[in-house]
GROMACS .gro file of C-alpha atoms in nm:
model
  169
    1MET     CA    1   4.193 -13.274   8.061
    2ASN     CA    2   4.045 -13.622   8.018
    3GLU     CA    3   3.929 -13.835   7.736
    4VAL     CA    4   3.629 -13.666   7.570
    5GLU     CA    5   3.332 -13.860   7.453
    6ILE     CA    6   3.371 -13.869   7.071
    7LYS     CA    7   3.051 -13.908   6.870
    8VAL     CA    8   2.999 -13.972   6.509
    9LYS     CA    9   2.670 -13.975   6.322
   10ASP     CA   10   2.522 -14.311   6.223
   11GLU     CA   11   2.434 -14.147   5.883
   12ASP     CA   12   2.801 -14.048   5.828
   13LEU     CA   13   2.911 -14.406   5.908
   14ARG     CA   14   2.670 -14.554   5.664
   15ARG     CA   15   2.775 -14.317   5.388
   16GLY     CA   16   3.142 -14.383   5.468
   17ALA     CA   17   3.083 -14.754   5.467
   18GLU     CA   18   2.913 -14.745   5.129
   19ALA     CA   19   3.199 -14.534   4.986
   20GLY     CA   20   3.464 -14.796   5.106
   21MET     CA   21   3.692 -14.879   5.386
   22ASP     CA   22   3.898 -14.558   5.358
   23GLU     CA   23   3.595 -14.333   5.387
   24PHE     CA   24   3.457 -14.544   5.671
   25LEU     CA   25   3.771 -14.500   5.872
   26ASN     CA   26   3.792 -14.130   5.777
   27VAL     CA   27   3.467 -14.065   5.963
   28PHE     CA   28   3.649 -14.149   6.282
   29ILE     CA   29   3.982 -14.000   6.188
   30HIS     CA   30   3.826 -13.663   6.090
   31LYS     CA   31   3.664 -13.651   6.425
   32TYR     CA   32   3.986 -13.728   6.615
   33LEU     CA   33   4.177 -13.465   6.416
   34GLU     CA   34   3.895 -13.218   6.504
   35VAL     CA   35   3.918 -13.299   6.878
   36THR     CA   36   4.298 -13.287   6.888
   37GLY     CA   37   4.335 -12.997   6.636
   38GLY     CA   38   4.549 -13.232   6.438
   39VAL     CA   39   4.821 -13.209   6.702
   40ILE     CA   40   4.940 -13.496   6.924
   41ASN     CA   41   5.122 -13.368   7.233
   42ALA     CA   42   5.092 -13.401   7.607
   43GLU     CA   43   4.789 -13.174   7.613
   44THR     CA   44   4.591 -13.362   7.350
   45MET     CA   45   4.705 -13.718   7.427
   46PRO     CA   46   4.442 -13.755   7.716
   47LEU     CA   47   4.158 -13.656   7.479
   48LEU     CA   48   4.155 -13.998   7.302
   49ASN     CA   49   4.149 -14.350   7.431
   50GLY     CA   50   4.397 -14.625   7.321
   51TYR     CA   51   4.180 -14.760   7.044
   52GLN     CA   52   4.131 -14.403   6.904
   53HIS     CA   53   4.502 -14.329   6.925
   54THR     CA   54   4.577 -14.655   6.745
   55LEU     CA   55   4.352 -14.563   6.453
   56LEU     CA   56   4.493 -14.207   6.440
   57GLY     CA   57   4.842 -14.344   6.456
   58TYR     CA   58   4.761 -14.571   6.154
   59HIS     CA   59   4.625 -14.267   5.978
   60PHE     CA   60   4.951 -14.071   6.032
   61PHE     CA   61   5.163 -14.383   5.954
   62ARG     CA   62   4.984 -14.455   5.636
   63GLU     CA   63   4.978 -14.089   5.513
   64GLU     CA   64   5.352 -14.025   5.589
   65VAL     CA   65   5.492 -14.361   5.469
   66LEU     CA   66   5.289 -14.375   5.140
   67GLU     CA   67   5.407 -14.021   5.064
   68GLY     CA   68   5.766 -14.021   5.181
   69GLY     CA   69   5.853 -14.340   5.368
   70PHE     CA   70   5.978 -14.391   5.722
   71ILE     CA   71   6.226 -14.106   5.695
   72GLN     CA   72   5.940 -13.863   5.638
   73LEU     CA   73   5.729 -14.019   5.911
   74ILE     CA   74   6.011 -13.975   6.156
   75GLN     CA   75   6.127 -13.634   6.041
   76ASN     CA   76   5.762 -13.501   6.075
   77GLY     CA   77   5.769 -13.600   6.435
   78TYR     CA   78   5.564 -13.918   6.439
   79GLY     CA   79   5.847 -14.154   6.542
   80PRO     CA   80   5.772 -14.136   6.913
   81TYR     CA   81   5.387 -14.175   6.852
   82ILE     CA   82   5.431 -14.489   6.647
   83PHE     CA   83   5.740 -14.647   6.796
   84ASP     CA   84   5.723 -14.545   7.172
   85ASN     CA   85   5.362 -14.650   7.215
   86PRO     CA   86   5.203 -14.993   7.195
   87PHE     CA   87   5.107 -14.929   6.830
   88ALA     CA   88   5.259 -15.251   6.695
   89LYS     CA   89   5.099 -15.458   6.968
   90ALA     CA   90   4.760 -15.298   6.899
   91MET     CA   91   4.797 -15.369   6.528
   92ARG     CA   92   4.839 -15.733   6.610
   93MET     CA   93   4.536 -15.723   6.836
   94PHE     CA   94   4.345 -15.563   6.540
   95GLY     CA   95   4.428 -15.869   6.325
   96ALA     CA   96   4.716 -15.710   6.127
   97LYS     CA   97   4.991 -15.951   6.237
   98ASP     CA   98   5.229 -15.902   5.938
   99PHE     CA   99   5.193 -15.531   5.968
  100SER     CA  100   5.274 -15.554   6.347
  101LYS     CA  101   5.588 -15.748   6.267
  102LEU     CA  102   5.685 -15.479   6.007
  103ILE     CA  103   5.647 -15.209   6.274
  104TYR     CA  104   5.868 -15.405   6.516
  105ASP     CA  105   6.130 -15.439   6.248
  106ALA     CA  106   6.112 -15.068   6.166
  107LYS     CA  107   6.141 -14.984   6.548
  108LYS     CA  108   6.472 -15.171   6.559
  109ILE     CA  109   6.622 -14.936   6.307
  110TYR     CA  110   6.450 -14.637   6.468
  111ASP     CA  111   6.580 -14.724   6.809
  112ALA     CA  112   6.937 -14.782   6.684
  113HIS     CA  113   6.952 -14.454   6.498
  114ARG     CA  114   6.688 -14.240   6.673
  115GLU     CA  115   6.910 -13.935   6.746
  116ASP     CA  116   7.025 -13.907   6.393
  117LEU     CA  117   6.676 -13.978   6.241
  118GLU     CA  118   6.510 -13.717   6.449
  119LYS     CA  119   6.770 -13.436   6.423
  120GLU     CA  120   6.680 -13.112   6.249
  121CYS     CA  121   6.823 -13.110   5.905
  122SER     CA  122   6.835 -12.931   5.567
  123ASP     CA  123   6.659 -13.055   5.262
  124ASP     CA  124   6.978 -13.200   5.131
  125GLU     CA  125   7.053 -13.376   5.460
  126PHE     CA  126   6.698 -13.502   5.461
  127MET     CA  127   6.725 -13.644   5.106
  128ALA     CA  128   7.061 -13.806   5.201
  129MET     CA  129   6.898 -13.989   5.489
  130TYR     CA  130   6.713 -14.204   5.221
  131GLU     CA  131   7.049 -14.343   5.111
  132GLN     CA  132   7.192 -14.365   5.461
  133TYR     CA  133   6.884 -14.563   5.588
  134GLU     CA  134   6.819 -14.792   5.299
  135ALA     CA  135   6.729 -15.054   5.558
  136PHE     CA  136   6.383 -14.891   5.550
  137ASP     CA  137   6.342 -14.960   5.176
  138ASP     CA  138   6.233 -15.324   5.204
  139LEU     CA  139   5.994 -15.246   5.496
  140GLU     CA  140   5.841 -14.960   5.291
  141GLU     CA  141   5.802 -15.195   4.988
  142ALA     CA  142   5.645 -15.460   5.205
  143TYR     CA  143   5.394 -15.207   5.356
  144MET     CA  144   5.302 -15.096   4.994
  145ASP     CA  145   5.218 -15.453   4.919
  146MET     CA  146   5.018 -15.502   5.226
  147GLU     CA  147   4.856 -15.165   5.271
  148GLU     CA  148   4.519 -15.236   5.121
  149ARG     CA  149   4.489 -15.564   5.326
  150VAL     CA  150   4.602 -15.393   5.647
  151THR     CA  151   4.353 -15.111   5.596
  152ALA     CA  152   4.075 -15.363   5.537
  153GLN     CA  153   4.171 -15.554   5.859
  154ILE     CA  154   4.166 -15.231   6.053
  155ALA     CA  155   3.832 -15.126   5.910
  156GLU     CA  156   3.690 -15.470   5.994
  157TYR     CA  157   3.820 -15.443   6.356
  158VAL     CA  158   3.673 -15.089   6.388
  159ASP     CA  159   3.338 -15.206   6.243
  160GLU     CA  160   3.328 -15.493   6.492
  161HIS     CA  161   3.424 -15.277   6.794
  162LEU     CA  162   3.251 -14.946   6.707
  163GLU     CA  163   3.193 -14.857   7.083
  164GLN     CA  164   3.575 -14.841   7.138
  165PHE     CA  165   3.613 -14.590   6.858
  166ALA     CA  166   3.323 -14.351   6.909
  167GLY     CA  167   2.964 -14.317   7.033
  168ILE     CA  168   2.714 -14.333   6.757
  169GLU     CA  169   2.442 -14.072   6.737
   0.00000   0.00000   0.00000
């Protein structure tokens, strides 16, 4: 299975752009989720190119961290997708340099405690992780402060490099 040609409608892009940066990015993200079935694994990884994976990675990162922080992101299985891939490097390339640094800082914590952070756990153990890994708190707060700017930088990069993210029909 190889990368599939992903196409989005020009009309959907226009409508998304008019609605704002989130909706503009969602035009692509919804298509990627459709193509992968919302699952990222060995079978679905080859369906998207690196740019598409980076945008989808940001979607998962943003969704998980805004809702439940790095602990939730990792416990829901996205640690390897974010930290074992060149996601932080790609974010720098997309122009989100401060965010890239934040990802590298979080990766240090993740790498040092990966086994514990990824283990199956009860709800109580999960909640206890928030106290155990308070090192993530400052990074989460920093992300909250920069989230809108980072999303705007990513939307601008996507807009300037549309052909890397999807074909337009």
